[in-house]
Coordinates of C-alpha atoms in Angstrom, one line a residue:
X30 CA -31.6 -90.6 -133.2
X31 CA -32.1 -89.7 -130.2
X32 CA -28.5 -91.6 -129.4
X33 CA -26.8 -89.5 -132.2
X34 CA -28.2 -86.3 -130.9
X35 CA -27.0 -87.0 -127.3
X36 CA -23.6 -88.2 -128.6
X37 CA -23.1 -84.8 -130.5
X38 CA -23.9 -82.9 -127.9
X39 CA -21.6 -84.7 -125.5
X40 CA -18.9 -84.5 -128.4
X41 CA -19.8 -80.6 -128.8
X42 CA -19.4 -80.3 -124.8
X43 CA -15.7 -82.0 -125.2
X44 CA -15.2 -79.2 -127.6
X45 CA -15.4 -77.0 -126.2
X46 CA -14.0 -78.0 -122.8
X47 CA -11.4 -78.7 -125.0
X48 CA -10.9 -74.6 -126.5
X49 CA -12.0 -73.0 -123.2
X50 CA -8.8 -74.8 -121.8
X51 CA -6.4 -73.6 -124.0
X52 CA -7.9 -70.2 -124.8
X53 CA -7.1 -70.3 -120.3
X54 CA -3.9 -72.5 -120.8
X55 CA -2.4 -70.0 -124.1
X56 CA -3.2 -67.1 -121.5
X57 CA -1.4 -68.0 -119.1
X58 CA 1.5 -68.0 -121.7
X59 CA 0.8 -64.1 -122.3
X60 CA 0.4 -63.0 -119.0
X61 CA 4.2 -65.1 -118.0
X62 CA 5.2 -63.6 -121.2
X63 CA 4.4 -59.8 -120.6
X64 CA 5.7 -60.4 -116.9
X65 CA 9.1 -61.3 -117.4
X66 CA 9.7 -58.9 -120.4
X67 CA 7.9 -56.1 -118.0
X68 CA 10.3 -57.3 -115.8
X69 CA 13.6 -57.8 -117.9
X70 CA 12.3 -53.4 -119.3
X71 CA 12.0 -52.2 -115.8
X72 CA 16.0 -53.4 -114.2
X73 CA 17.0 -52.0 -118.4
X74 CA 15.7 -49.1 -118.1
X75 CA 16.9 -48.4 -114.4
X76 CA 20.8 -49.6 -115.8
X77 CA 20.2 -46.6 -118.6
X78 CA 20.1 -43.9 -116.3
X79 CA 22.7 -45.3 -114.4
X80 CA 25.2 -45.8 -116.5
X81 CA 24.0 -42.5 -119.0
X82 CA 24.8 -40.9 -115.1
X83 CA 27.2 -41.7 -113.5
X84 CA 30.9 -40.8 -114.7
X85 CA 34.4 -40.8 -113.1
X86 CA 38.1 -40.9 -114.2
X87 CA 39.2 -42.8 -111.3
X88 CA 40.3 -46.0 -113.4
X89 CA 38.9 -48.7 -111.5
X90 CA 35.4 -47.1 -111.8
X91 CA 36.2 -46.0 -115.5
X92 CA 36.6 -49.6 -116.7
X93 CA 34.1 -51.1 -113.9
X94 CA 31.6 -48.2 -115.6
X95 CA 32.4 -49.4 -119.6
X96 CA 31.7 -52.9 -118.0
X97 CA 28.0 -52.0 -117.2
X98 CA 27.4 -50.1 -120.3
X99 CA 28.4 -53.6 -122.2
X100 CA 26.1 -55.6 -120.3
X101 CA 22.9 -52.4 -121.3
X102 CA 24.3 -52.7 -124.8
X103 CA 23.9 -56.8 -124.5
X104 CA 21.4 -57.0 -122.3
X105 CA 19.0 -54.2 -125.5
X106 CA 20.1 -56.5 -128.1
X107 CA 18.6 -59.5 -126.4
X108 CA 15.2 -57.8 -125.8
X109 CA 14.5 -57.1 -129.0
X110 CA 15.2 -60.0 -129.9
X111 CA 13.8 -62.2 -126.9
X112 CA 9.9 -63.8 -127.9
X113 CA 9.6 -66.4 -124.8
X114 CA 10.0 -65.9 -121.4
X115 CA 13.1 -67.5 -120.8
X116 CA 14.6 -65.2 -123.8
X117 CA 13.8 -62.7 -121.5
X118 CA 15.2 -63.9 -118.8
X119 CA 18.9 -63.8 -120.0
X120 CA 18.0 -60.0 -120.9
X121 CA 17.5 -59.4 -116.7
X122 CA 20.1 -61.2 -116.0
X123 CA 22.1 -59.1 -118.3
X124 CA 20.7 -55.9 -117.0
X125 CA 21.0 -57.4 -113.3
X126 CA 24.7 -57.7 -114.1
X127 CA 25.4 -54.1 -115.5
X128 CA 24.1 -53.0 -112.1
X129 CA 26.2 -55.3 -110.4
X130 CA 29.6 -53.5 -112.6
X131 CA 27.8 -49.6 -111.4
X132 CA 27.2 -50.6 -107.6
X133 CA 31.6 -51.8 -107.7
X134 CA 31.6 -48.2 -109.8
X135 CA 29.6 -46.2 -107.2
X136 CA 32.0 -48.1 -104.3
X137 CA 34.6 -46.7 -106.6
X138 CA 34.6 -43.3 -107.0
X139 CA 33.8 -43.8 -102.9
X140 CA 29.4 -43.1 -102.8
X141 CA 27.3 -44.9 -101.6
X142 CA 26.4 -48.2 -103.6
X143 CA 22.7 -48.6 -103.6
X144 CA 20.7 -50.6 -102.7
X145 CA 21.5 -55.3 -102.9
X146 CA 20.1 -56.5 -106.6
X147 CA 18.7 -59.6 -106.3
X148 CA 21.6 -62.5 -106.9
X149 CA 22.8 -63.8 -109.8
X150 CA 22.1 -66.6 -111.4
X151 CA 25.6 -67.0 -112.4
X152 CA 27.9 -65.6 -109.5
X153 CA 25.2 -68.5 -107.6
X154 CA 27.5 -70.5 -106.1
X155 CA 31.0 -68.8 -106.3
X156 CA 31.9 -66.4 -103.4
X157 CA 32.9 -63.4 -102.6
X158 CA 36.8 -62.9 -102.5
X159 CA 37.2 -61.0 -98.4
X160 CA 41.6 -60.3 -98.2
X161 CA 43.6 -59.2 -100.6
X162 CA 45.5 -61.7 -102.7
X163 CA 48.7 -61.7 -104.5
X164 CA 50.3 -63.9 -106.5
X165 CA 52.9 -64.7 -109.1
X166 CA 52.9 -66.7 -112.4
X167 CA 54.8 -67.8 -115.2
X168 CA 57.4 -64.5 -114.3
X169 CA 53.9 -63.0 -113.8
X170 CA 52.7 -61.2 -110.8
X171 CA 48.5 -61.0 -109.7
X172 CA 46.0 -59.7 -107.4
X173 CA 42.7 -59.9 -106.3
X174 CA 40.8 -58.2 -103.3
X175 CA 37.3 -57.2 -102.2
X176 CA 38.6 -53.8 -102.4
X177 CA 39.2 -51.8 -106.1
X178 CA 43.0 -50.3 -105.9
X179 CA 45.8 -49.3 -108.7
X180 CA 46.3 -52.7 -108.5
X181 CA 42.9 -54.6 -109.0
X182 CA 40.8 -52.2 -110.7
X183 CA 38.9 -54.7 -112.5
X184 CA 35.9 -55.7 -111.6
X185 CA 34.0 -59.6 -112.0
X186 CA 31.0 -60.0 -110.2
X187 CA 31.5 -63.7 -109.2
X188 CA 30.8 -66.8 -111.8
X189 CA 32.5 -69.8 -113.9
X190 CA 35.1 -69.6 -115.9
X191 CA 36.0 -73.0 -117.9
X192 CA 33.0 -75.1 -115.5
X193 CA 35.7 -73.6 -112.8
X194 CA 34.0 -71.0 -109.5
X195 CA 35.6 -66.7 -110.0
X196 CA 33.9 -65.3 -106.6
X197 CA 32.8 -61.3 -106.8
X198 CA 36.1 -59.7 -106.7
X199 CA 38.3 -56.4 -107.7
X200 CA 41.2 -57.8 -109.4
X201 CA 44.0 -56.9 -111.4
X202 CA 43.8 -57.7 -115.3
X203 CA 40.3 -59.2 -115.8
X204 CA 42.0 -62.8 -116.1
X205 CA 38.5 -64.6 -116.5
X206 CA 38.4 -63.1 -120.4
X207 CA 41.3 -65.0 -121.7
X208 CA 40.4 -67.4 -119.7
X209 CA 36.8 -68.0 -121.8
X210 CA 38.9 -68.3 -125.2
X211 CA 40.8 -70.5 -126.8
X212 CA 44.6 -72.7 -126.2
X213 CA 47.4 -71.5 -124.5
X214 CA 44.8 -68.1 -122.8
X215 CA 42.8 -71.2 -121.3
X216 CA 45.7 -72.4 -119.5
X217 CA 46.9 -69.4 -118.3
X218 CA 43.6 -68.5 -117.0
X219 CA 43.0 -71.8 -114.7
X220 CA 46.9 -71.4 -113.0
X221 CA 46.6 -67.9 -112.0
X222 CA 43.0 -69.0 -110.6
X223 CA 45.0 -72.1 -109.5
X224 CA 47.5 -69.8 -107.9
X225 CA 45.1 -67.3 -106.7
X226 CA 42.7 -69.6 -104.8
X227 CA 43.8 -72.8 -103.4
X228 CA 44.4 -73.2 -100.1
X229 CA 48.6 -74.5 -101.5
X230 CA 48.8 -70.9 -101.1
X231 CA 47.3 -70.0 -97.6
X232 CA 43.9 -68.6 -96.5
X233 CA 41.8 -67.9 -99.7
X234 CA 40.2 -65.4 -97.9
X235 CA 36.8 -65.7 -99.9
X236 CA 33.7 -65.9 -98.0
X237 CA 30.6 -68.0 -99.5
X238 CA 30.4 -70.9 -102.6
X239 CA 31.1 -74.0 -101.7
X240 CA 34.6 -74.8 -103.6
X241 CA 34.8 -78.4 -104.3
X242 CA 34.6 -79.9 -101.3
X243 CA 38.3 -78.3 -100.6
X244 CA 39.7 -77.8 -96.7
X245 CA 39.5 -73.5 -97.0
X246 CA 41.2 -73.1 -93.4
X247 CA 38.2 -74.1 -92.1
X248 CA 35.4 -72.1 -93.0
X249 CA 31.8 -73.5 -94.1
X250 CA 31.6 -72.7 -97.7
X251 CA 27.9 -73.6 -97.6
X252 CA 26.5 -73.2 -100.8
X253 CA 27.1 -75.7 -103.3
X254 CA 29.4 -74.0 -106.3
X255 CA 30.3 -77.7 -108.1
X256 CA 27.0 -78.2 -109.7
X257 CA 26.6 -75.8 -113.1
X258 CA 22.3 -76.2 -112.6
X259 CA 21.3 -72.5 -111.6
X260 CA 17.9 -73.6 -112.5
X261 CA 17.5 -73.5 -108.6
X262 CA 18.6 -69.8 -108.4
X263 CA 15.2 -67.2 -107.3
X264 CA 15.0 -64.8 -110.3
X265 CA 11.4 -64.0 -109.6
X266 CA 10.9 -60.3 -107.7
X267 CA 13.8 -58.8 -107.0
X268 CA 14.3 -56.2 -104.6
X269 CA 12.0 -52.9 -105.7
X270 CA 14.2 -49.9 -105.7
X271 CA 10.8 -47.9 -106.3
X272 CA 11.7 -44.1 -105.6
X273 CA 15.4 -44.1 -104.3
X274 CA 17.4 -42.1 -106.9
X275 CA 20.7 -43.4 -108.3
X276 CA 22.3 -40.4 -110.2
X277 CA 24.8 -38.2 -109.9
X278 CA 27.6 -38.4 -107.3
X279 CA 28.0 -38.6 -103.4
X280 CA 26.4 -40.5 -101.2
X281 CA 23.0 -37.8 -103.1
X282 CA 20.5 -40.4 -105.0
X283 CA 19.6 -37.4 -106.4
X284 CA 19.8 -37.4 -110.4
X285 CA 18.9 -39.4 -113.6
X286 CA 18.6 -43.2 -113.0
X287 CA 15.8 -43.6 -110.8
X288 CA 16.3 -47.0 -108.8

């Protein structure tokens, strides 16, 4: 009888340990979920403040703000549907991409772009343009460069298009959108990227990123732009924009968008 009682006690203790472990695991997962939700919401709200407070008649700034607004709407939709840490991370990424467009718009407006943002996972290893580029492909001229201008009103924060890295910078046309389509658009987009960024067309003028082992005129491209795995990118934490206020025009950070 004592042996049976001892076995029952042991089984009860094991059950208690298992239950406690499960509760701790659930609590940890819930904490991670809440942290991810709060982080995504934080960037989303900051993007909203900028989208609602910045206005410009400059074509490049207006286009960048339109792209930022699109990312704001996308992040909002993702937040509404998110129920996992990964989904909240994707919403955070959309909000950060929108803020990258905001920084570009502020640059085009001639005002302080504000603090640096945490790196975008999608743009890891893509680098950024440091020199003007102009090529002709199938009878059409295309330009790209590090600064906005009448000929380069479309900003791209850097990323991959059909598997190849495309650097951050200003472009004469949003060719990456065409290249993300199907059929001839893909081929046309790839031809344009090949022309703009091939070493055969001279100094690529791209800072950062590993462009598949190509010799970019002796530059060390750093990073790995061959792999599509962004898992190693640290999306946590990031820059805390605390009390800096990004509203209104000029270099003054006063106004409604609280960064």
